[in-house]
Short mmCIF file of C-alpha atoms in Angstrom, two decimals:
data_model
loop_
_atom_site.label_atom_id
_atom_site.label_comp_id
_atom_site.label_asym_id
_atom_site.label_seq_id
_atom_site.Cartn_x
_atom_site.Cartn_y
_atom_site.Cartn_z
CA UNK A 1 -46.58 -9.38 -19.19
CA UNK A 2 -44.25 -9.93 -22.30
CA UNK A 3 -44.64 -13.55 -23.48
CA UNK A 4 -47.84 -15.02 -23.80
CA UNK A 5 -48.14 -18.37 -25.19
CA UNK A 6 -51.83 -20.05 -25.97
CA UNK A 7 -51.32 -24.15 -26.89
CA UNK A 8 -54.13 -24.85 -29.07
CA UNK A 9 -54.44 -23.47 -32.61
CA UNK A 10 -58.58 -23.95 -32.67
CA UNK A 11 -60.93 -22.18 -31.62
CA UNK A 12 -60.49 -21.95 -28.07
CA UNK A 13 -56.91 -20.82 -28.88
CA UNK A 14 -57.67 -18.42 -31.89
CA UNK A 15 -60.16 -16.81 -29.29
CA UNK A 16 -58.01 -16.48 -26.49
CA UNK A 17 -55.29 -15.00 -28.89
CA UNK A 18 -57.71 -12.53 -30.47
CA UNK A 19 -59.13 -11.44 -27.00
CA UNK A 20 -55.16 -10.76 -25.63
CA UNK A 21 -54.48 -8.16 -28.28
CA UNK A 22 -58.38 -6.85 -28.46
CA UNK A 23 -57.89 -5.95 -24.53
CA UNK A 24 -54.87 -4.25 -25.90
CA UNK A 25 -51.99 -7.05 -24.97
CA UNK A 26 -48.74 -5.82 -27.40
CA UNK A 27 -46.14 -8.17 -26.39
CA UNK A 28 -45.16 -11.48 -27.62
CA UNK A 29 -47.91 -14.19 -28.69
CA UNK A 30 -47.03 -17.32 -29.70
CA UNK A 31 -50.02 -19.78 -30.48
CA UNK A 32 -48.99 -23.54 -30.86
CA UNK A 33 -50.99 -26.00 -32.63
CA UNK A 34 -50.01 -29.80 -33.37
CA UNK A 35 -52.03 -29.90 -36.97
CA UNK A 36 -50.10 -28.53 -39.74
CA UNK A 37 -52.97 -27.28 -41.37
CA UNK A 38 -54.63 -25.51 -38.07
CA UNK A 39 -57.47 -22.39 -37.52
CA UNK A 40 -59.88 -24.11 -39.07
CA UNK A 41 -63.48 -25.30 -37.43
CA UNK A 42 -64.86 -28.29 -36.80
CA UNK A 43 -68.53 -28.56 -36.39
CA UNK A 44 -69.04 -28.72 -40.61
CA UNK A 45 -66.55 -31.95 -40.36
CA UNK A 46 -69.80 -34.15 -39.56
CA UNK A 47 -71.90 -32.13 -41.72
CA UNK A 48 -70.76 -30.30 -44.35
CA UNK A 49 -67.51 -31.58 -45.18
CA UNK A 50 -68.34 -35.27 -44.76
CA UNK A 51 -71.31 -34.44 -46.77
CA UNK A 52 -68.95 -32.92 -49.94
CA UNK A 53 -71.27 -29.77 -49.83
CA UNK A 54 -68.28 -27.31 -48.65
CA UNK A 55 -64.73 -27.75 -49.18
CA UNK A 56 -62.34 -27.11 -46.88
CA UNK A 57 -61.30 -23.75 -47.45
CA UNK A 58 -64.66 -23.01 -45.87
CA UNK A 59 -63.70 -24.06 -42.96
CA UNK A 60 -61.29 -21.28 -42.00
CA UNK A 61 -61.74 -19.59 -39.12
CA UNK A 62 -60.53 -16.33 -39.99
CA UNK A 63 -58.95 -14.89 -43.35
CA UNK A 64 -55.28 -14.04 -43.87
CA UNK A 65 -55.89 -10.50 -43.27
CA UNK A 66 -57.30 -10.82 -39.88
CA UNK A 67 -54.89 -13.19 -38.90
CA UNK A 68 -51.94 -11.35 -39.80
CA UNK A 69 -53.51 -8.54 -37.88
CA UNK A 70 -53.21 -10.50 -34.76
CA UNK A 71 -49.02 -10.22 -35.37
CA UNK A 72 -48.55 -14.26 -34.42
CA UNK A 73 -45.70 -15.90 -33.41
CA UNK A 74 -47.49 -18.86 -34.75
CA UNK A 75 -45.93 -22.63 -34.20
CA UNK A 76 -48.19 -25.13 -36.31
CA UNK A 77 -47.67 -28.32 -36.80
CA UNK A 78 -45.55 -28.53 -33.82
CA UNK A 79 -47.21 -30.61 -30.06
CA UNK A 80 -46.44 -29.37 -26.69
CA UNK A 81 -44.66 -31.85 -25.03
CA UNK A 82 -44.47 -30.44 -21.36
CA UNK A 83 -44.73 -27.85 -19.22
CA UNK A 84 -42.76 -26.61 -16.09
CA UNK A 85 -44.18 -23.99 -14.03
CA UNK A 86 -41.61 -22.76 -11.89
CA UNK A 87 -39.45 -21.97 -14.89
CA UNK A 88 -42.25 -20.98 -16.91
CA UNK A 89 -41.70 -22.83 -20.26
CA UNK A 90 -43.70 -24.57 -22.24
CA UNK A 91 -41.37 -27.89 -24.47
CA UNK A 92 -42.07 -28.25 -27.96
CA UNK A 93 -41.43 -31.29 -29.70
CA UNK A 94 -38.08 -31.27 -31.27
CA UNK A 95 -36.75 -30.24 -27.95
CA UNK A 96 -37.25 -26.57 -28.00
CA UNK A 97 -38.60 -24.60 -25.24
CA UNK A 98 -40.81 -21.47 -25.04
CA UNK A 99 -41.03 -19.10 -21.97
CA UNK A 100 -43.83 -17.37 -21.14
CA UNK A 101 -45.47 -14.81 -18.44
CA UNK A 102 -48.78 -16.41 -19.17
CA UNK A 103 -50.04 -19.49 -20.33
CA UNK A 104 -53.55 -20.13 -22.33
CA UNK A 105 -53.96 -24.08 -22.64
CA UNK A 106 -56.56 -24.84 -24.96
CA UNK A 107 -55.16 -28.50 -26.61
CA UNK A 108 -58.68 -30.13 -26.65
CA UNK A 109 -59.38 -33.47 -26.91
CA UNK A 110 -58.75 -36.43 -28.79
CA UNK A 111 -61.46 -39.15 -30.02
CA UNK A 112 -61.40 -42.73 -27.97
CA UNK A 113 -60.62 -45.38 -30.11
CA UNK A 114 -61.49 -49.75 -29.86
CA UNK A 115 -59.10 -52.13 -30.27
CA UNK A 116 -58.35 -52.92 -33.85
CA UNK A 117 -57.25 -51.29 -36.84
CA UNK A 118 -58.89 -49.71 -39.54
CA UNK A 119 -62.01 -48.34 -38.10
CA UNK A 120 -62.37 -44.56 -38.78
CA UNK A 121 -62.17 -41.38 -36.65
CA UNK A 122 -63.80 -38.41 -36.38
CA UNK A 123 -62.23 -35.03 -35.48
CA UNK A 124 -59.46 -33.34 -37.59
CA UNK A 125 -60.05 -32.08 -41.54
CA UNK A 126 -58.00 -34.94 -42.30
CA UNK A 127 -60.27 -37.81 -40.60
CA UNK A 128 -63.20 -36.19 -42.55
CA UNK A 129 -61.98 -36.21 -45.74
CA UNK A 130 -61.06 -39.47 -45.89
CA UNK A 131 -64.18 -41.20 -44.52
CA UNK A 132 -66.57 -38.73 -46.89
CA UNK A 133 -64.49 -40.95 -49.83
CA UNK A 134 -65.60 -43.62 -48.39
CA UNK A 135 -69.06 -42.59 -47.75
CA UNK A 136 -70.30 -44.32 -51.85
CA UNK A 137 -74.08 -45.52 -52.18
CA UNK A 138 -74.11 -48.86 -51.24
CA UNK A 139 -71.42 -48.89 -49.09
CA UNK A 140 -71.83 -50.38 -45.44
CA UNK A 141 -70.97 -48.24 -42.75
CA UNK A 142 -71.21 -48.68 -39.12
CA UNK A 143 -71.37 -46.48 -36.82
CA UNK A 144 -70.23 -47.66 -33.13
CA UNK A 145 -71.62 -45.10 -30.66
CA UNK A 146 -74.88 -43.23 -30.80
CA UNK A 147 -74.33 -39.70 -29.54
CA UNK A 148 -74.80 -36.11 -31.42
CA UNK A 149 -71.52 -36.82 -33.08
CA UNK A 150 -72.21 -40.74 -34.77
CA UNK A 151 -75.90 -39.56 -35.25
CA UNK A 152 -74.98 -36.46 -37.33
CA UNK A 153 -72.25 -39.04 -39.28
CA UNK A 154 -74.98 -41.80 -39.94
CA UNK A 155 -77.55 -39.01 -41.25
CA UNK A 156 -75.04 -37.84 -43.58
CA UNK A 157 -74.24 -41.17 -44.65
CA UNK A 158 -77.48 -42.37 -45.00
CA UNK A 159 -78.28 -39.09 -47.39
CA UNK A 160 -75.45 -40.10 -49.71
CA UNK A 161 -76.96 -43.79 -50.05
CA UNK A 162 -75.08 -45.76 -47.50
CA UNK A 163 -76.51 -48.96 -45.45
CA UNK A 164 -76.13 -47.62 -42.00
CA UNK A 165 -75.94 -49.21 -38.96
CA UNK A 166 -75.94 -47.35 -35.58
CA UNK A 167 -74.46 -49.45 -32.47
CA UNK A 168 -74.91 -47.81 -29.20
CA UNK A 169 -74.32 -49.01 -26.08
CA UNK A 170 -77.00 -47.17 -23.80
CA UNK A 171 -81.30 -49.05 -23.97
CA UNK A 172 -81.90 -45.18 -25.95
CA UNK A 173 -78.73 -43.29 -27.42
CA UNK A 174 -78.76 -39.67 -25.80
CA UNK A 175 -81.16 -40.81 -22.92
CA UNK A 176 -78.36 -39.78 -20.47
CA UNK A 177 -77.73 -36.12 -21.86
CA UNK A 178 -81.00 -34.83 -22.93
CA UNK A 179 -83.96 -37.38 -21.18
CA UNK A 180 -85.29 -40.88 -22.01
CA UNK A 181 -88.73 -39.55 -24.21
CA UNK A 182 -86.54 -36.65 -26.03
CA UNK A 183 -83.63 -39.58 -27.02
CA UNK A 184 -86.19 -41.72 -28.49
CA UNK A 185 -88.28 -39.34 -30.36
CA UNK A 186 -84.77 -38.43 -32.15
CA UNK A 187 -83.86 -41.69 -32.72
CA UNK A 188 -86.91 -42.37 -34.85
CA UNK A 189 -85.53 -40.16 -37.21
CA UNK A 190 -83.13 -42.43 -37.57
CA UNK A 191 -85.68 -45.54 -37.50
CA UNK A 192 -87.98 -44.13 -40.17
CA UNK A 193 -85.11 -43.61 -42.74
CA UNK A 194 -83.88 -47.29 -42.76
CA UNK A 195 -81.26 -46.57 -40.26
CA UNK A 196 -80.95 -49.53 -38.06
CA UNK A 197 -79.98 -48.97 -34.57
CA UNK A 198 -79.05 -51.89 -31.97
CA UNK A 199 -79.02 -50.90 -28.44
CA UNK A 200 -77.45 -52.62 -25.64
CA UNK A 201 -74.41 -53.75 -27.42
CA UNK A 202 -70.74 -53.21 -26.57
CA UNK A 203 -68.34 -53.48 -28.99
CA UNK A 204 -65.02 -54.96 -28.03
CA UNK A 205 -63.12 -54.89 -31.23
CA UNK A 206 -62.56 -53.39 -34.71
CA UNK A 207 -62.15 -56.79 -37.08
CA UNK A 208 -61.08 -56.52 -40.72
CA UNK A 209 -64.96 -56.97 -41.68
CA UNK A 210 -66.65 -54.94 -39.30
CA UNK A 211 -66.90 -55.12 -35.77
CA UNK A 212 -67.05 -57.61 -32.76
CA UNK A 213 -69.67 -56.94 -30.25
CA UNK A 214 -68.97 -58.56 -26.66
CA UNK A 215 -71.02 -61.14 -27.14
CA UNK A 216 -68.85 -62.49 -30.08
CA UNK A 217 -71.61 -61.73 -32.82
CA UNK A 218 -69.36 -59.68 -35.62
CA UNK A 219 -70.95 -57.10 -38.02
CA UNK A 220 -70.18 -56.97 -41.16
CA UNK A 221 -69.25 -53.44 -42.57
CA UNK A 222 -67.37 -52.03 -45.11
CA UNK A 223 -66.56 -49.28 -43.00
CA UNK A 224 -66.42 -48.37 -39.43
CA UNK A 225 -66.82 -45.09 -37.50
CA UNK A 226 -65.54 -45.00 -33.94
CA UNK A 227 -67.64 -41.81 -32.29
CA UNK A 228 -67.82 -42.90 -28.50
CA UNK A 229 -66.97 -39.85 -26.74
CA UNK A 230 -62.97 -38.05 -26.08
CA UNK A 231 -60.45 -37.77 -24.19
CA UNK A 232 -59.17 -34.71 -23.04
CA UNK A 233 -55.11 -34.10 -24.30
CA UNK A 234 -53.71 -33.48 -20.81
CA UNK A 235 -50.86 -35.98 -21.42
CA UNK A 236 -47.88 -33.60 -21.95
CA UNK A 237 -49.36 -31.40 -18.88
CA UNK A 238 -47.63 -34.89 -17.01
CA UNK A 239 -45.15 -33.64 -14.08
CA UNK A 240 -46.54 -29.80 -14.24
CA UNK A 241 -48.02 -29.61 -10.82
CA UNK A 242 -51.33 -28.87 -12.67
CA UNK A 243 -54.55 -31.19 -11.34
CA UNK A 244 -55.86 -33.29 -13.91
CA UNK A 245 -58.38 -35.17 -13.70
CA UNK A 246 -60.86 -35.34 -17.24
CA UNK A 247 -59.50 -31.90 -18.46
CA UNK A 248 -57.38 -29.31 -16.49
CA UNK A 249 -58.78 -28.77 -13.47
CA UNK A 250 -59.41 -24.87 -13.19
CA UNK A 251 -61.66 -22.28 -10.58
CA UNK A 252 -64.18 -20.32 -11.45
CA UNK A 253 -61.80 -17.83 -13.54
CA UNK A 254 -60.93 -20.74 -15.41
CA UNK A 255 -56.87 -20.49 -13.91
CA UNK A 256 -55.19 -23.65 -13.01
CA UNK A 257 -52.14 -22.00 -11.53
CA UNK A 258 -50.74 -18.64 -11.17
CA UNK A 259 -50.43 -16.89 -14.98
CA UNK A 260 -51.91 -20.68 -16.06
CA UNK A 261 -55.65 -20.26 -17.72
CA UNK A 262 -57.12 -23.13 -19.40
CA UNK A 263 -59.74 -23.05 -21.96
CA UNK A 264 -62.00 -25.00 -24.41
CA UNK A 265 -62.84 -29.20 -24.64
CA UNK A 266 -59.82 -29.49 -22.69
CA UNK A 267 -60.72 -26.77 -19.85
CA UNK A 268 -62.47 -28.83 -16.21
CA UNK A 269 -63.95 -25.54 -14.74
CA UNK A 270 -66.18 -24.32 -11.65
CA UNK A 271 -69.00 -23.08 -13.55
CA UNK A 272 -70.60 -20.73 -10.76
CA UNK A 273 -73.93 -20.90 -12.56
CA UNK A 274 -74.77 -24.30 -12.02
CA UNK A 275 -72.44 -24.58 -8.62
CA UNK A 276 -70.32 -27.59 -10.41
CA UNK A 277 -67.51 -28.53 -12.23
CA UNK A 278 -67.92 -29.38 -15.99
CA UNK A 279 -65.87 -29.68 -19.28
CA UNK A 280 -67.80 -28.82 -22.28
CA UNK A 281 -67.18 -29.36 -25.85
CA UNK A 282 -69.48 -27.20 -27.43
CA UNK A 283 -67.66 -24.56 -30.29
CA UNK A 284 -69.56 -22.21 -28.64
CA UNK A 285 -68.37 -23.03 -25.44
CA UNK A 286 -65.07 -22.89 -26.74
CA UNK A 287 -65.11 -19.15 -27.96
CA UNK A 288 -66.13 -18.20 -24.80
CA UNK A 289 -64.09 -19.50 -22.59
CA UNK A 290 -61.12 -18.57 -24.92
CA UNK A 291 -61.68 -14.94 -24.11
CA UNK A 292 -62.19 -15.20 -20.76
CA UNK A 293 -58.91 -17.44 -19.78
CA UNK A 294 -57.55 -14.38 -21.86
CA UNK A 295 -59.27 -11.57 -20.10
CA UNK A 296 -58.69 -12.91 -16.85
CA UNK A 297 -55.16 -13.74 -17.70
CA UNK A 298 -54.74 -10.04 -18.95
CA UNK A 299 -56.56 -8.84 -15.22
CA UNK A 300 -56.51 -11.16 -12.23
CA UNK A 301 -57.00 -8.18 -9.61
CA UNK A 302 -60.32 -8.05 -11.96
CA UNK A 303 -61.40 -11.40 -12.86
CA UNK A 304 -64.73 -12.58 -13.93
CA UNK A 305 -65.94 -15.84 -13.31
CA UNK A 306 -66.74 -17.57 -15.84
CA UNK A 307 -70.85 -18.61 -15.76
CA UNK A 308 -71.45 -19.20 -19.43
CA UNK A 309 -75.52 -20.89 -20.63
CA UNK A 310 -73.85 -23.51 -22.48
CA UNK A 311 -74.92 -23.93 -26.48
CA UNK A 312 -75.00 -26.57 -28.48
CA UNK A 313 -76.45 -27.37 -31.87
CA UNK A 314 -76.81 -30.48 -33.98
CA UNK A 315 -78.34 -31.06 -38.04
CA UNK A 316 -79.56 -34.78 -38.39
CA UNK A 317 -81.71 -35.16 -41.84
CA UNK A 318 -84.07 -32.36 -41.51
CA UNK A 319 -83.76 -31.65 -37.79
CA UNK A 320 -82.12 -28.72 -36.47
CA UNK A 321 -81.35 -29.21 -32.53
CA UNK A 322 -80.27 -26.65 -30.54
CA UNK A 323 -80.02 -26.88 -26.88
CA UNK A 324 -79.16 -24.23 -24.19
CA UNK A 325 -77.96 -25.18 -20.68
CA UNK A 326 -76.57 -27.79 -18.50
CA UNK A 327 -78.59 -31.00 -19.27
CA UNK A 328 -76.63 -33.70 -17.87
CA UNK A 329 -77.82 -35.32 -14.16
CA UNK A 330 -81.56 -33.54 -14.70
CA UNK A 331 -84.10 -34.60 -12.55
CA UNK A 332 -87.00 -33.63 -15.28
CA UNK A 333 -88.15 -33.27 -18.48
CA UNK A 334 -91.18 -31.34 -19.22
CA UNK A 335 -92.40 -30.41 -22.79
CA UNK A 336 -93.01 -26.58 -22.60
CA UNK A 337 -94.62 -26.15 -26.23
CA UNK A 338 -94.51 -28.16 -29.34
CA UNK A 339 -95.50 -31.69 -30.22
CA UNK A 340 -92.92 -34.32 -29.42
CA UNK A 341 -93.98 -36.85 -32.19
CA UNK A 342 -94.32 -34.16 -34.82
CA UNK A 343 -90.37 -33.06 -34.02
CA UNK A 344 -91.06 -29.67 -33.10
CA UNK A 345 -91.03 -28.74 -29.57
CA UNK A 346 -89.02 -27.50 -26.96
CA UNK A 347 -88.28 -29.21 -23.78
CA UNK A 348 -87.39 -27.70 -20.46
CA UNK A 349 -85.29 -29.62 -18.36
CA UNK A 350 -84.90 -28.93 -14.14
CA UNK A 351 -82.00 -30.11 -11.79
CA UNK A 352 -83.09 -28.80 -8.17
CA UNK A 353 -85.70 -26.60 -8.27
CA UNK A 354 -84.48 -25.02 -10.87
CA UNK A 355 -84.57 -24.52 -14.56
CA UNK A 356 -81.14 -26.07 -16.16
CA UNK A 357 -81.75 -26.68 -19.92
CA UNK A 358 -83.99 -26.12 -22.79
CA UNK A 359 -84.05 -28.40 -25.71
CA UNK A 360 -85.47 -27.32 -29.14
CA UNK A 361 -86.44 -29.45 -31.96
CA UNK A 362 -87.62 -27.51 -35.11
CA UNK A 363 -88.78 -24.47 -33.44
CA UNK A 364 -88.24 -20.70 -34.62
CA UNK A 365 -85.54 -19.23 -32.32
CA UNK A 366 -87.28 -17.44 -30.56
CA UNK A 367 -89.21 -20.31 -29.01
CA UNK A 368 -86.19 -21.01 -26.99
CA UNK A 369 -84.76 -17.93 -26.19
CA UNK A 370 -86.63 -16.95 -22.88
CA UNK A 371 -86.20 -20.79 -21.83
CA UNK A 372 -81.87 -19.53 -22.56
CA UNK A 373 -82.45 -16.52 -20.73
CA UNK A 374 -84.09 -18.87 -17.69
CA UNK A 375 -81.12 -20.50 -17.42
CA UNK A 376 -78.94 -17.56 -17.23
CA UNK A 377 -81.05 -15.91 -14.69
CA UNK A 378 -81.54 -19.28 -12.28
CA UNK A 379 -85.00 -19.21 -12.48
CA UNK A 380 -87.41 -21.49 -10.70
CA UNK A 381 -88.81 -24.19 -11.92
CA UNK A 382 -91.98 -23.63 -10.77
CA UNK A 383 -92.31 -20.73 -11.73
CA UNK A 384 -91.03 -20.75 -15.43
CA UNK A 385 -92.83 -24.04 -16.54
CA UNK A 386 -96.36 -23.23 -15.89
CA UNK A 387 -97.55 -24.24 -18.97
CA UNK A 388 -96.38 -27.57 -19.21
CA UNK A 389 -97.81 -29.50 -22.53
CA UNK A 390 -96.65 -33.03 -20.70
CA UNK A 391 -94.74 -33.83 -17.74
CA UNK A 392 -92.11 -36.35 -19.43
CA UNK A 393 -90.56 -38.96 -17.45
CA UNK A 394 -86.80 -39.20 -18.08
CA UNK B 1 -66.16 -0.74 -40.23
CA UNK B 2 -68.56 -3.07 -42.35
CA UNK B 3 -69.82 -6.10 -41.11
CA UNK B 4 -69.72 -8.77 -43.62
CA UNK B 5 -72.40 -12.01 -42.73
CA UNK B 6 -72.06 -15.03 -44.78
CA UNK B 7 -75.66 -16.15 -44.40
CA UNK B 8 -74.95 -19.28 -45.93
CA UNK B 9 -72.70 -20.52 -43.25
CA UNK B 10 -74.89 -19.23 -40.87
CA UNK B 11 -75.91 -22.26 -37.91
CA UNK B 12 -78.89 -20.35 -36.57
CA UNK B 13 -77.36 -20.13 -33.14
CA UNK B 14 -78.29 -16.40 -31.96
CA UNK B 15 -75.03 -16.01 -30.58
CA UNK B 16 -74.42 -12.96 -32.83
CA UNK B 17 -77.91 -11.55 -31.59
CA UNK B 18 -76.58 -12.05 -27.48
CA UNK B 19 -73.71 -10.59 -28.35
CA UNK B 20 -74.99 -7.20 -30.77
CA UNK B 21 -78.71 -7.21 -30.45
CA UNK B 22 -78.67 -3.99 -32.39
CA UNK B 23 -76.71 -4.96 -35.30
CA UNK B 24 -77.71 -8.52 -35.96
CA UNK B 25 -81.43 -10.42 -35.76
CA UNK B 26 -82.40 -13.48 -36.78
CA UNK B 27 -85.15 -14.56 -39.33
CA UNK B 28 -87.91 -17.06 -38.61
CA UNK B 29 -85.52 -20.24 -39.30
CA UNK B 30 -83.05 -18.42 -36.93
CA UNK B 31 -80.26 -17.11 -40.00
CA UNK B 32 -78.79 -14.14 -38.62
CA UNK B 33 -79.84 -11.13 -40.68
CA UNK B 34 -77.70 -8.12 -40.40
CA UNK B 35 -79.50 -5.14 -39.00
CA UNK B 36 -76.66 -2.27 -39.84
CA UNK B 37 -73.30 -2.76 -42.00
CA UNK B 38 -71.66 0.21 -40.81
CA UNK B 39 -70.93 0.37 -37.84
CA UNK B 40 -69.02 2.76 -35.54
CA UNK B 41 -66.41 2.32 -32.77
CA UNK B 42 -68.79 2.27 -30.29
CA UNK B 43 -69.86 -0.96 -31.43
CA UNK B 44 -67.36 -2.70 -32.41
CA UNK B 45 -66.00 -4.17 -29.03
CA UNK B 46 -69.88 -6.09 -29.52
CA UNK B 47 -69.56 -6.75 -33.02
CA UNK B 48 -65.82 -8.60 -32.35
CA UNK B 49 -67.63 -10.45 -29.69
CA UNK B 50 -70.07 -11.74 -31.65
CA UNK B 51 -67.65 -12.71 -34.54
CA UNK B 52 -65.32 -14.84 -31.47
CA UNK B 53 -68.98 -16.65 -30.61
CA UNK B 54 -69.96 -17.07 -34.28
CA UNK B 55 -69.96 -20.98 -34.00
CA UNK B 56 -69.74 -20.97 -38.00
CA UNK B 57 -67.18 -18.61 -38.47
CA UNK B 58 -69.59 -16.65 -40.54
CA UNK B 59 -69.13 -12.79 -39.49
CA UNK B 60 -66.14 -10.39 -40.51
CA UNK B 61 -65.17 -6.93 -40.12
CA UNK B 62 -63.84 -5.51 -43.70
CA UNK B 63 -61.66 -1.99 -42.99
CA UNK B 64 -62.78 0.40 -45.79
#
């Protein structure tokens, strides 16, 4: 293999590209991103950055040094535009074309937008920096969606003396990825601040002076957020051959066609731990499965599937979250130690008879760390949560 | 090789622990503390691996 080419310049990419020429690939790597200003990481964008406590140089994801070291044929600023498999070349907007022996697609996803202009985004440098201007005391922002992504926003927001509004559609935001009890008992960190949170309401529309819920009611804000959930950026994948369907469809080694790997938010995979398919957008996640798309791309004959604990991690006011596993479609929720009102506990959650997730709230890491290792190993419910605090109902 | 941890940056994630439980810990808020700064070629394949799952970016290798 001569020409590898990863499309994706974050950090699914930058992992799969690091991982080719750690596992001693020499030959030609090109890495493609469509941001100009690309390699940088996005987690702080909700936190850090749109709280003006870092700048954005400290969001790099490696230094000059190490990059150069990788020896790049690096194409920023620059969006794949398709991809033909029998002649092996990826199209580049502006019309050029780049061959390749193997293929790392890692072009993540995209935010959903409402109908309407104005309202603000959430996922590039660029989206962050111009909302955290925004972000004055006094200033009215709403925030239409209630998941890790608009709760971490509104916390920030509310810190720097805004009038927040939450609008989710779900009865309890989060209910559907970590439980019913464990949703509400972090949305009253929301509730005690002043935040105000309205369930049950769709919004249709982004209006000039706030938004239009279905019912017709419009809320006035001086600024909007739009954080209800991605789409994956499969578009110029269009006429490939490849299956998509929510992501690129990929087996267990995280290939979608011969010398084709995908990897990261945009990656649909067999995850041979949990015996399903799932597309995660966790950083972590996306490190991962960057060097293993590359690995197995490097070795078919020895391929590993790829059975990651999925990690994810979220800072609202002064709770750190961190959650290991595969909590969606979980049949329970049982507190394994901790005190749910008090915000420190951890919660184990079972699919099967089995032990799928762990949820911590303000707990030492430790606390959660046999609950990740658990997961990893398959264990039984029954016989890991023996010391349930309080069976919750979720 | 020295291993360079920007605590600061640091998410509390243990990924750097999975990944090089003899070169990185993590204190009782979960910051990764480094254990050993030099370390040899033996460990570096686990030390690289634990700067590609770094969710904050925080870990480098400096050449001396």
């Amino acid at each position: 293999m001569r020409r590898i080419v990863v499309v994706g310049a974050s950090a699914a990419g930058l992992a799969a590209a690091e991982t080719l020429r750690r596992e001693g690939y020499d030959g030609t790597l090109t890495l493609v991103g469509d941001e100009p200003l690309a390699l940088y990481d996005r987690p702080p964008l909700s936190k850090q950055i749109l709280a003006a406590e870092w700048e954005p140089e400290r969001l790099a994801l490696r230094t000059p040094d190490a990059l150069a070291a990788l020896n790049l044929d690096l194409r920023l600023g620059v969006a794949a535009t398709g991809l033909e498999p029998a002649d092996r070349t990826v199209e580049l907007a502006h019309g050029s074309a780049l061959p390749y022996d193997g293929l790392v697609i890692a072009t993540g996803v995209r935010p959903r937008r409402l109908p309407g202009e104005g309202a603000h985004i959430l996922r590039t440098l660029d989206d962050a920096l111009t909302l955290r201007k925004r972000l004055t005391p006094g200033r009215r922002l709403v925030v239409v969606g209630a998941g890790f992504l608009g709760a971490e926003a509104a916390a920030v927001a509310w810190r720097l003396g805004c009038e927040v509004t939450l609008l989710e559609p779900a009865p309890v935001p989060l209910a559907h990825a970590v439980g019913m009890e464990v949703g509400k008992v972090l949305t009253n960190a929301h509730l005690e601040r002043g935040v105000k949170l309205r369930c049950g309401v769709t919004v249709t529309e982004v209006t000039e002076d706030g938004v239009r819920l279905a019912d017709g009611e419009v809320i006035e804000a001086d600024e909007v957020l739009v954080a209800v959930g991605s789409l994956p950026n499969t578009e110029w994948l269009a006429g490939s051959g490849l299956t998509v369907g929510d992501g690129v469809v990929c087996d267990e080694y995280c290939a979608a066609a011969p010398n084709v790997y995908a990897a990261g938010d945009v990656a649909r995979w067999y995850n041979p731990l949990f015996g399903t398919s799932m597309r995660i957008e966790h950083r972590t996640t996306a490190a991962e499965q960057g060097m293993a798309a590359a690995r197995n791309l490097l070795r078919p004959e020895a391929g590993k599937p790829f059975a990651p604990v999925p990690y994810f991690w979220s800072d609202q006011y002064d709770m750190k979250i961190q959650a290991y596993g595969y909590l969606r479609g979980h049949d329970e929720v049982a507190l394994v130690e901790g005190d749910l009102a008090e915000r420190k506990f951890v919660a184990a959650y079972r699919t099967g008879d089995r032990v799928t997730g762990a949820l911590a709230v303000g707990m030492p890491p430790k606390a959660i760390r046999q609950w990740r290792q658990a997961i990893a190993t398959g264990a039984a419910w029954h016989d890991s949560v023996r010391t349930t605090v309080t069976a919750v109902e979720s | 090789m020295k291993v360079e941890l920007e605590a600061d940056k640091c998410v509390a994630s243990g990924q750097c622990v999975l990944a090089a439980m003899d070169v990185f810990d993590q204190d009782d808020d979960g910051i990764a503390i480094l254990l050993e700064e030099q370390v040899g070629d033996d460990r570096l394949d686990d030390v690289k691996e634990a700067i590609a799952v770094c969710p904050a970016a925080a870990i480098r290798l400096v050449e001396q």
